[in-house]
Coordinates of C-alpha atoms in Angstrom, one line a residue:
M1 CA 18.3 -45.8 -49.7
S2 CA 14.9 -47.5 -50.2
K3 CA 14.6 -50.3 -52.7
E4 CA 12.5 -48.1 -54.9
N5 CA 14.0 -46.5 -57.9
K6 CA 14.0 -43.0 -56.4
P7 CA 14.8 -41.8 -52.9
R8 CA 11.7 -41.9 -50.6
T9 CA 10.6 -38.4 -49.4
V10 CA 8.6 -38.3 -46.2
L11 CA 6.8 -35.4 -44.6
V12 CA 6.4 -35.5 -40.8
L13 CA 3.7 -33.4 -39.2
A14 CA 3.6 -32.8 -35.5
G15 CA 0.6 -32.3 -33.2
G16 CA -0.6 -29.0 -31.8
G17 CA -4.4 -28.6 -32.0
L18 CA -5.6 -25.9 -34.4
R19 CA -2.0 -24.7 -34.6
G20 CA -1.8 -27.5 -37.1
A21 CA -3.1 -24.9 -39.7
A22 CA 0.6 -23.8 -39.8
H23 CA 1.3 -27.2 -41.5
V24 CA -1.0 -26.1 -44.4
G25 CA 0.7 -22.7 -44.6
L26 CA 4.1 -24.3 -44.9
M27 CA 2.8 -26.8 -47.4
E28 CA 1.5 -24.0 -49.6
V29 CA 5.0 -22.6 -49.8
F30 CA 6.4 -26.1 -50.5
E31 CA 3.9 -26.6 -53.3
E32 CA 4.7 -23.3 -54.9
V33 CA 8.4 -24.2 -55.2
G34 CA 7.8 -27.8 -56.3
L35 CA 8.7 -29.5 -53.1
L36 CA 5.4 -30.8 -51.9
Q37 CA 4.8 -32.7 -55.2
R38 CA 7.8 -34.9 -54.4
V39 CA 6.4 -36.2 -51.1
D40 CA 5.8 -40.0 -51.1
A41 CA 4.5 -40.5 -47.6
V42 CA 3.1 -38.5 -44.7
V43 CA 3.6 -39.3 -41.0
G44 CA 1.4 -37.4 -38.5
T45 CA 0.6 -37.1 -34.8
S46 CA -2.6 -35.5 -33.6
A47 CA -3.3 -32.4 -35.6
G48 CA -0.5 -33.5 -38.0
S49 CA -2.4 -36.7 -38.6
V50 CA -5.6 -34.8 -39.5
V51 CA -3.8 -32.6 -42.1
G52 CA -1.8 -35.6 -43.3
A53 CA -4.9 -37.8 -43.6
M54 CA -6.6 -35.2 -45.9
F55 CA -3.5 -34.7 -47.9
A56 CA -2.7 -38.4 -48.3
T57 CA -6.2 -39.4 -49.3
G58 CA -6.4 -37.1 -52.3
K59 CA -6.5 -33.5 -51.3
T60 CA -3.0 -33.0 -52.7
S61 CA -3.5 -29.3 -53.3
A62 CA -2.6 -27.1 -50.4
Q63 CA -5.5 -24.8 -51.4
E64 CA -7.9 -27.7 -50.8
L65 CA -6.5 -28.2 -47.4
R66 CA -6.8 -24.4 -46.7
Q67 CA -10.5 -24.5 -47.6
A68 CA -11.1 -27.5 -45.4
L69 CA -9.5 -25.8 -42.4
L70 CA -11.2 -22.4 -43.0
G71 CA -14.5 -24.3 -42.8
I72 CA -13.9 -25.2 -39.1
P73 CA -14.5 -21.8 -37.4
P74 CA -18.2 -21.5 -38.4
I75 CA -18.9 -25.1 -37.1
V76 CA -16.4 -25.3 -34.3
N77 CA -19.2 -25.4 -31.7
D78 CA -20.7 -28.4 -33.5
L79 CA -17.4 -30.3 -33.1
I80 CA -17.3 -29.8 -29.4
D81 CA -19.3 -32.7 -28.0
F82 CA -19.1 -32.7 -24.2
N83 CA -19.5 -35.9 -22.3
Y84 CA -22.6 -34.8 -20.5
E85 CA -23.7 -38.3 -19.6
Q86 CA -20.3 -39.0 -18.0
F87 CA -20.5 -35.8 -16.0
K88 CA -24.1 -36.6 -14.9
A89 CA -23.1 -40.1 -13.8
T90 CA -20.1 -38.6 -11.8
A91 CA -22.4 -36.0 -10.1
C92 CA -25.1 -38.5 -9.3
Q93 CA -22.8 -41.3 -8.0
R94 CA -20.0 -39.1 -6.8
D95 CA -17.5 -41.2 -8.7
A96 CA -15.0 -39.4 -10.8
S97 CA -14.0 -42.6 -12.7
H98 CA -17.1 -42.1 -14.9
V99 CA -15.4 -39.2 -16.7
K100 CA -12.9 -40.4 -19.3
G101 CA -12.5 -37.0 -21.0
L102 CA -14.1 -33.6 -21.4
L103 CA -15.2 -34.4 -25.0
A104 CA -16.4 -37.5 -26.7
G105 CA -14.6 -36.8 -30.0
E106 CA -17.2 -38.5 -32.2
A107 CA -18.2 -35.2 -33.9
F108 CA -14.6 -34.6 -34.8
A109 CA -14.1 -38.1 -36.2
A110 CA -17.3 -37.7 -38.3
W111 CA -16.1 -34.3 -39.7
L112 CA -12.7 -35.7 -40.6
D113 CA -14.2 -38.7 -42.4
S114 CA -16.3 -36.3 -44.5
Q115 CA -13.2 -34.4 -45.5
L116 CA -11.2 -37.4 -46.7
G117 CA -10.6 -37.9 -50.4
H118 CA -10.6 -41.2 -52.2
V119 CA -9.7 -43.4 -49.2
H120 CA -11.5 -43.9 -45.9
H121 CA -9.8 -47.1 -44.7
F122 CA -6.1 -48.1 -44.9
R123 CA -7.1 -51.3 -46.8
D124 CA -8.6 -49.0 -49.5
F125 CA -5.3 -47.8 -50.8
A126 CA -4.5 -51.1 -52.5
T127 CA -7.9 -51.2 -54.2
L128 CA -7.6 -47.8 -55.9
P129 CA -7.2 -47.7 -59.7
P130 CA -3.8 -46.4 -60.9
D131 CA -5.0 -42.8 -61.7
L132 CA -6.4 -42.4 -58.1
Q133 CA -3.4 -44.0 -56.5
A134 CA -1.3 -41.4 -58.2
Q135 CA -3.3 -38.7 -56.3
C136 CA -2.7 -40.3 -52.9
R137 CA 0.2 -40.7 -50.6
E138 CA 1.1 -43.4 -48.1
L139 CA -0.2 -42.5 -44.7
F140 CA 1.2 -43.3 -41.2
V141 CA -0.7 -42.2 -38.1
F142 CA 1.1 -42.3 -34.8
A143 CA -0.7 -43.0 -31.5
V144 CA 0.0 -44.6 -28.1
N145 CA -1.8 -47.6 -26.6
V146 CA -2.7 -46.3 -23.1
E147 CA -2.9 -49.8 -21.6
D148 CA 0.7 -50.8 -22.3
G149 CA 2.3 -47.6 -23.5
Q150 CA 3.3 -49.1 -26.9
R151 CA 4.0 -46.8 -29.8
T152 CA 1.5 -47.7 -32.5
V153 CA 1.5 -46.7 -36.1
F154 CA -1.8 -47.1 -38.1
C155 CA -0.9 -47.6 -41.8
D156 CA -1.5 -49.8 -44.8
T157 CA 0.1 -53.1 -43.6
S158 CA -0.5 -54.7 -47.0
Q159 CA 2.7 -53.0 -48.1
P160 CA 5.5 -55.5 -49.0
R161 CA 7.9 -54.3 -46.3
F162 CA 5.7 -55.8 -43.6
S163 CA 5.6 -59.3 -45.0
A164 CA 9.2 -59.3 -46.4
P165 CA 11.4 -62.2 -45.3
G166 CA 12.8 -61.6 -41.9
S167 CA 10.1 -59.1 -40.9
P168 CA 8.7 -59.8 -37.4
W169 CA 5.4 -58.2 -38.2
P170 CA 3.4 -61.3 -39.3
E171 CA 4.1 -63.0 -36.0
T172 CA 4.4 -60.1 -33.5
G173 CA 2.6 -57.2 -35.2
E174 CA 5.7 -55.1 -34.7
Y175 CA 8.0 -53.4 -37.2
E176 CA 11.1 -51.5 -36.5
G177 CA 10.1 -51.2 -32.8
Y178 CA 6.6 -49.9 -33.5
R179 CA 3.3 -51.8 -33.4
C180 CA 1.7 -51.4 -36.8
C181 CA -2.0 -51.8 -37.5
G182 CA -4.1 -51.5 -40.6
E183 CA -7.4 -52.7 -39.2
T184 CA -9.1 -49.4 -38.5
S185 CA -10.5 -46.5 -40.5
I186 CA -8.4 -43.5 -41.2
A187 CA -10.7 -41.2 -39.3
G188 CA -10.6 -43.6 -36.4
A189 CA -6.8 -43.6 -36.5
S190 CA -6.6 -39.8 -36.4
R191 CA -9.1 -39.9 -33.6
C192 CA -6.8 -42.2 -31.7
S193 CA -3.8 -39.9 -32.4
S194 CA -5.7 -36.8 -31.3
S195 CA -7.0 -38.0 -27.9
V196 CA -5.3 -35.5 -25.6
P197 CA -5.5 -37.1 -22.1
G198 CA -8.2 -35.3 -20.1
A199 CA -9.5 -33.5 -23.1
L200 CA -10.8 -36.3 -25.4
T201 CA -11.9 -39.7 -24.3
P202 CA -9.3 -42.4 -25.2
Y203 CA -10.4 -44.0 -28.4
P204 CA -11.5 -47.6 -28.0
C205 CA -10.3 -49.5 -31.1
P206 CA -12.4 -52.7 -31.1
A207 CA -10.3 -55.9 -30.7
G208 CA -10.1 -58.0 -33.8
L209 CA -9.0 -61.6 -34.3
P210 CA -5.6 -62.6 -32.9
G211 CA -4.4 -63.1 -36.5
T212 CA -5.1 -59.5 -37.5
C213 CA -4.9 -57.2 -34.5
P214 CA -1.2 -56.6 -33.8
R215 CA -1.8 -56.3 -30.1
L216 CA -3.5 -59.6 -29.9
K217 CA -0.8 -61.4 -31.9
S218 CA 1.4 -61.1 -28.9
H219 CA -1.4 -61.0 -26.3
P220 CA -4.0 -63.6 -27.5
R221 CA -5.6 -63.8 -24.0
E222 CA -6.9 -60.2 -24.5
K223 CA -9.3 -61.3 -27.3
D224 CA -12.6 -59.3 -27.3
R225 CA -11.1 -56.6 -25.2
P226 CA -10.8 -53.2 -26.9
Q227 CA -7.5 -51.4 -27.0
H228 CA -7.6 -47.7 -26.0
Y229 CA -5.4 -45.1 -27.6
V230 CA -4.3 -41.6 -26.6
D231 CA -2.6 -38.7 -28.3
G232 CA 0.7 -39.7 -30.0
A233 CA 2.3 -36.7 -28.3
V234 CA 2.5 -38.7 -25.1
R235 CA 5.6 -40.3 -26.7
E236 CA 6.4 -38.6 -30.0
D237 CA 4.8 -35.2 -30.6
C238 CA 6.8 -34.9 -33.8
P239 CA 7.2 -38.6 -35.0
L240 CA 10.5 -38.2 -36.7
R241 CA 11.8 -41.7 -35.9
A242 CA 8.5 -43.2 -37.1
G243 CA 9.1 -41.5 -40.4
I244 CA 12.6 -42.8 -40.6
Q245 CA 12.1 -46.3 -39.4
V246 CA 8.5 -47.3 -40.3
A247 CA 7.9 -45.0 -43.4
Q248 CA 11.5 -45.7 -44.5
A249 CA 12.5 -42.2 -45.3
D250 CA 15.6 -41.4 -47.4
R251 CA 14.7 -37.8 -47.3
V252 CA 12.6 -36.1 -44.6
I253 CA 11.1 -32.8 -43.7
A254 CA 9.7 -32.7 -40.2
I255 CA 7.5 -29.8 -38.9
A256 CA 7.3 -29.4 -35.2
L257 CA 4.7 -27.1 -33.6
G258 CA 5.4 -27.5 -29.9
Y259 CA 7.4 -25.9 -27.2
A260 CA 10.8 -24.5 -28.1
G261 CA 11.9 -22.9 -24.8
E262 CA 9.6 -19.9 -24.8
R263 CA 7.4 -18.8 -21.9
V264 CA 3.6 -19.1 -22.6
E265 CA 1.6 -16.7 -20.5
A266 CA -1.5 -17.6 -18.5
V267 CA -1.4 -21.3 -19.3
V268 CA -3.1 -22.3 -16.0
D269 CA -5.8 -19.6 -16.4
K270 CA -6.8 -21.1 -19.7
G271 CA -7.9 -24.3 -18.2
I272 CA -7.2 -28.0 -18.2
V273 CA -6.9 -28.4 -22.0
E274 CA -4.2 -25.8 -22.3
V275 CA -2.3 -27.2 -19.3
M276 CA -2.3 -30.7 -20.8
G277 CA -1.4 -29.4 -24.2
Q278 CA 1.6 -27.4 -22.8
T279 CA 2.7 -30.4 -20.7
L280 CA 2.7 -32.7 -23.8
S281 CA 4.5 -30.0 -25.8
I282 CA 7.3 -29.8 -23.2
M283 CA 7.6 -33.6 -23.2
G284 CA 7.6 -33.6 -27.0
K285 CA 10.5 -31.2 -27.2
S286 CA 12.8 -33.4 -25.1
Q287 CA 11.9 -36.4 -27.2
L288 CA 12.4 -34.6 -30.5
D289 CA 15.8 -33.3 -29.3
A290 CA 16.8 -36.9 -28.4
D291 CA 15.5 -38.2 -31.8
V292 CA 17.5 -35.6 -33.7
A293 CA 20.6 -36.3 -31.7
R294 CA 20.2 -40.1 -32.3
T295 CA 19.6 -39.7 -36.0
R296 CA 22.6 -37.4 -36.4
H297 CA 24.7 -40.0 -34.5
E298 CA 23.6 -42.8 -36.9
I299 CA 24.4 -40.6 -39.9
A300 CA 27.9 -39.8 -38.5
A301 CA 28.5 -43.5 -37.7
G302 CA 27.6 -44.5 -41.3
T303 CA 24.7 -46.7 -40.2
R304 CA 22.0 -44.5 -41.8
Q305 CA 21.7 -42.7 -45.1
L306 CA 19.4 -39.7 -44.6
S307 CA 19.0 -36.1 -45.8
G308 CA 16.5 -34.0 -43.9
Y309 CA 15.4 -30.9 -42.1
V310 CA 13.4 -30.2 -38.9
L311 CA 11.5 -26.9 -38.7
N312 CA 9.6 -25.3 -35.9
P313 CA 7.5 -22.2 -37.0
R314 CA 7.0 -21.3 -33.3
I315 CA 3.2 -21.0 -33.1
F316 CA 3.4 -21.6 -29.3
D317 CA 1.4 -18.5 -28.4
V318 CA -1.9 -19.8 -30.1
D319 CA -4.3 -21.8 -28.0
L320 CA -5.0 -25.4 -29.0
F321 CA -8.6 -24.6 -29.9
A322 CA -8.3 -21.0 -31.1
A323 CA -10.4 -21.5 -34.2
E324 CA -10.9 -17.7 -34.6
R325 CA -7.2 -17.4 -35.3
M326 CA -7.1 -19.9 -38.1
E327 CA -6.2 -17.4 -40.9
E328 CA -3.5 -15.9 -38.7
V329 CA -1.9 -19.3 -38.2
L330 CA -2.1 -20.1 -41.9
A331 CA -0.3 -16.8 -42.7
R332 CA 2.3 -17.5 -40.0
G333 CA 2.9 -20.9 -41.5
R334 CA 3.5 -19.4 -44.9
A335 CA 5.9 -16.8 -43.5
A336 CA 7.9 -19.5 -41.7
G337 CA 8.0 -21.6 -44.9
R338 CA 9.5 -18.7 -46.9
W339 CA 12.0 -17.9 -44.1
F340 CA 13.0 -21.6 -43.9
L341 CA 13.9 -21.8 -47.6
E342 CA 15.8 -18.5 -47.4
E343 CA 17.7 -19.6 -44.3
V344 CA 18.7 -22.9 -45.9
E345 CA 20.0 -21.1 -49.0
R346 CA 21.8 -18.6 -46.8
Q347 CA 23.6 -21.3 -44.9
R348 CA 24.5 -23.1 -48.1
Q349 CA 26.0 -20.0 -49.6
A350 CA 27.9 -19.3 -46.3
A351 CA 29.3 -22.9 -46.5
G352 CA 30.2 -22.5 -50.2
E353 CA 27.7 -25.3 -51.1
R354 CA 25.4 -25.7 -54.0
S355 CA 22.3 -23.5 -54.2
I356 CA 19.0 -25.1 -53.5
W357 CA 17.3 -23.2 -56.3
A358 CA 16.7 -24.3 -59.9
V359 CA 15.0 -20.9 -60.5
P360 CA 15.9 -18.5 -57.6
G361 CA 12.9 -18.0 -55.4
Q362 CA 10.5 -19.9 -57.6
Q363 CA 11.6 -23.5 -58.2
I364 CA 13.5 -25.8 -55.8
D365 CA 16.3 -28.0 -57.2
V366 CA 15.2 -31.1 -55.2
E367 CA 18.5 -33.0 -55.7
A368 CA 20.4 -30.0 -54.4
F369 CA 18.0 -29.5 -51.5
F370 CA 18.5 -33.0 -50.3
G371 CA 22.0 -33.3 -51.7
Y372 CA 23.8 -34.0 -48.4
N373 CA 23.7 -37.0 -46.1
R374 CA 22.9 -35.1 -42.9
L375 CA 20.1 -33.9 -40.6
D376 CA 20.6 -30.3 -39.7
G377 CA 19.6 -29.0 -36.3
I378 CA 16.1 -27.7 -35.7
Y379 CA 15.3 -24.6 -37.7
L380 CA 13.5 -22.2 -35.3
Y381 CA 11.6 -19.5 -37.1
D382 CA 12.4 -16.1 -35.6
E383 CA 9.9 -13.5 -36.7
P384 CA 11.0 -10.0 -37.6
V385 CA 11.9 -7.8 -34.6
G386 CA 8.8 -6.5 -32.9
M387 CA 6.4 -8.6 -34.9
R388 CA 5.5 -10.9 -32.1
S389 CA 5.2 -8.1 -29.6
L390 CA 3.0 -6.1 -32.0
R391 CA 0.8 -9.1 -32.6
A392 CA 0.5 -9.7 -28.8
A393 CA -0.5 -6.1 -28.2
A394 CA -3.0 -6.3 -31.0
R395 CA -4.4 -9.5 -29.6
Q396 CA -4.6 -8.0 -26.1
F397 CA -6.4 -5.0 -27.6
E398 CA -8.8 -7.4 -29.4
I399 CA -9.5 -9.3 -26.2
E400 CA -10.2 -6.0 -24.3
V401 CA -12.5 -4.8 -27.0
K402 CA -14.3 -8.1 -27.1
Q403 CA -14.8 -8.0 -23.3
A404 CA -16.1 -4.4 -23.5
V405 CA -18.5 -5.4 -26.2
E406 CA -19.7 -8.4 -24.2
E407 CA -20.3 -6.2 -21.2
V408 CA -22.3 -3.7 -23.2
Q409 CA -24.3 -6.5 -24.8
A410 CA -24.9 -8.0 -21.3
Q411 CA -26.2 -4.7 -20.1
A412 CA -28.4 -4.2 -23.2
T413 CA -29.7 -7.7 -22.7
M414 CA -30.5 -7.0 -19.1
Q415 CA -32.3 -3.8 -20.0
D416 CA -34.2 -5.5 -22.8
E417 CA -35.2 -8.3 -20.5
F418 CA -36.2 -5.8 -17.8
L419 CA -38.2 -3.5 -20.2
K420 CA -40.0 -6.4 -22.0
P421 CA -42.2 -7.3 -19.0
I422 CA -42.8 -3.7 -18.2
K423 CA -44.5 -3.3 -21.5
G424 CA -46.7 -6.2 -20.7
Y425 CA -47.5 -4.8 -17.3
L426 CA -48.5 -1.5 -18.8
K427 CA -51.1 -3.3 -20.9
K428 CA -52.5 -4.8 -17.8
L429 CA -52.2 -1.6 -15.8
G430 CA -55.8 -0.7 -16.4
W431 CA -57.1 -4.0 -14.9
I432 CA -54.6 -3.9 -12.1
G433 CA -55.3 -0.3 -11.3
A434 CA -59.0 -0.7 -11.5
A435 CA -59.0 -3.6 -9.2
A436 CA -56.6 -2.0 -6.7
F437 CA -58.5 1.3 -7.0
G438 CA -61.8 -0.5 -6.2
I439 CA -60.3 -2.3 -3.2
G440 CA -58.6 0.9 -2.0
G441 CA -61.9 2.8 -2.5
L442 CA -63.9 0.4 -0.4
V443 CA -61.4 0.5 2.4
S444 CA -61.4 4.3 2.2
A445 CA -65.2 4.4 2.2
A446 CA -65.2 2.3 5.3
L447 CA -62.8 4.6 7.0
A448 CA -64.9 7.6 5.9
F449 CA -67.6 6.8 8.4
F450 CA -65.1 7.7 11.2
V451 CA -64.1 11.0 9.6
P452 CA -66.2 14.0 10.7
A453 CA -65.4 16.2 7.8
P454 CA -67.4 15.3 4.6
C455 CA -64.9 16.9 2.2
L456 CA -62.0 14.9 3.7
A457 CA -64.0 11.7 3.2
V458 CA -64.5 12.6 -0.4
L459 CA -60.7 13.0 -1.0
L460 CA -59.8 9.9 1.0
L461 CA -61.8 7.6 -1.4
P462 CA -59.8 8.1 -4.6
A463 CA -56.5 8.7 -2.8
G464 CA -56.7 5.3 -1.1
G465 CA -57.5 3.6 -4.4
L466 CA -54.6 5.3 -6.3
L467 CA -52.2 4.5 -3.5
C468 CA -53.2 0.8 -3.4
A469 CA -52.8 0.5 -7.2
L470 CA -49.4 2.1 -7.1
L471 CA -48.1 -0.2 -4.4
V472 CA -49.3 -3.3 -6.3
L473 CA -47.6 -2.2 -9.5
L474 CA -44.3 -1.4 -7.8
A475 CA -44.3 -4.8 -6.0
C476 CA -44.8 -6.6 -9.3
L477 CA -42.0 -4.6 -11.0
Y478 CA -39.6 -5.3 -8.2
R479 CA -40.2 -9.0 -8.3
E480 CA -39.6 -9.1 -12.1
Q481 CA -36.5 -7.1 -11.8
R482 CA -35.0 -9.5 -9.3
R483 CA -35.8 -12.5 -11.5
V484 CA -34.2 -11.0 -14.6
C485 CA -31.1 -9.6 -13.0
Q486 CA -30.2 -12.6 -10.9
P487 CA -28.2 -14.4 -13.7
F488 CA -26.1 -11.3 -14.2
R489 CA -25.0 -11.0 -10.6

């Protein structure tokens, strides 16, 4: 148990792109039953670090987190900042090394910084007045140094544990096997943790002085060289061990959002971002299984005191950047949260153990909930029979309707673009017709000298003018039609 007066409760949030909205749905349920209020620290990877950063810096109400996430869909295009300059350099110089990632990620970091509460830098936690400190939680953001592969935790390194006697951190920058750093902003740390390889450019954390940068403490020759970080999912998609070892959890609730053995359809067809996301998710499952097994072994051997749960709400069928499904993911997170509590209670009753409820269905008995020294296996939320199939069918119908609407809109756009110049031509028809009529009339008059019949010569004069005017008009319309329709072919 921690040296504090009460057991230390840590919430661990995994990565998963906009699937991370499920974290908030679960947290809403935990808040309603009095569990979220008991959280002392948050550990997050990627999307989990984003939700965790907002929660830990003062947005302690799940409703505030919900509102922040629901603000993403209207501005999602503003958060997608493509690396056009890198693409341009690659095309001009025919050198693919110029492209570090599809997106720069600067817009995302700026948005997150605007959503933080009372704290924007890890050093700020210690400077808050007591009333604001009570509204915040200790934050740990997990990322991976892409140069040396070291697991890195961004956190407030002014905490006593890092400078305690016997701690190697002051000399090596490492604590419990993790490199720990408090020299960057919270938004920058989440940006590090969210840099999906290939999707976002690896985040360059500017190198500090050898006495402050944990990397430079053990590698002083790299002074003035920035350290680049990629998504924490490369090594721990669900940073359970970071929560136990670095955050010093006595009690833990870990929420995993990744692969749980299911088949995800059309991953390749969705592009490089989904391929990379699914790859990291599969890797993350193997790591999480190993972490759970290791922790359970430590508990059984008596070398670790821990009570905890790992839950996967199984949001695997939602694309990483499917902002239009935000409300659906929030609702599925809530459903998984309710099921989780019911399932824990059911298993307790089946084992003849103490109920987890102080008030059934309304208030958790926290001491009973964490009353056993064990880490149960991963709770996999299994939706009601047919629900997933029904939603998949509804989603497919929605996609087909959307495609049909887009086709109709494209046709309407093409027609509008085609008719618009016609109206302009009709205004000019008088001038075009008059000019063509005149030219055709002169040609017909010249030919009339060779026609013996006077009446035929009289008819030839206007007929030639009209024919010439009609040919000119048709040629202009054909040319405009080809110009307008070319993009739709």
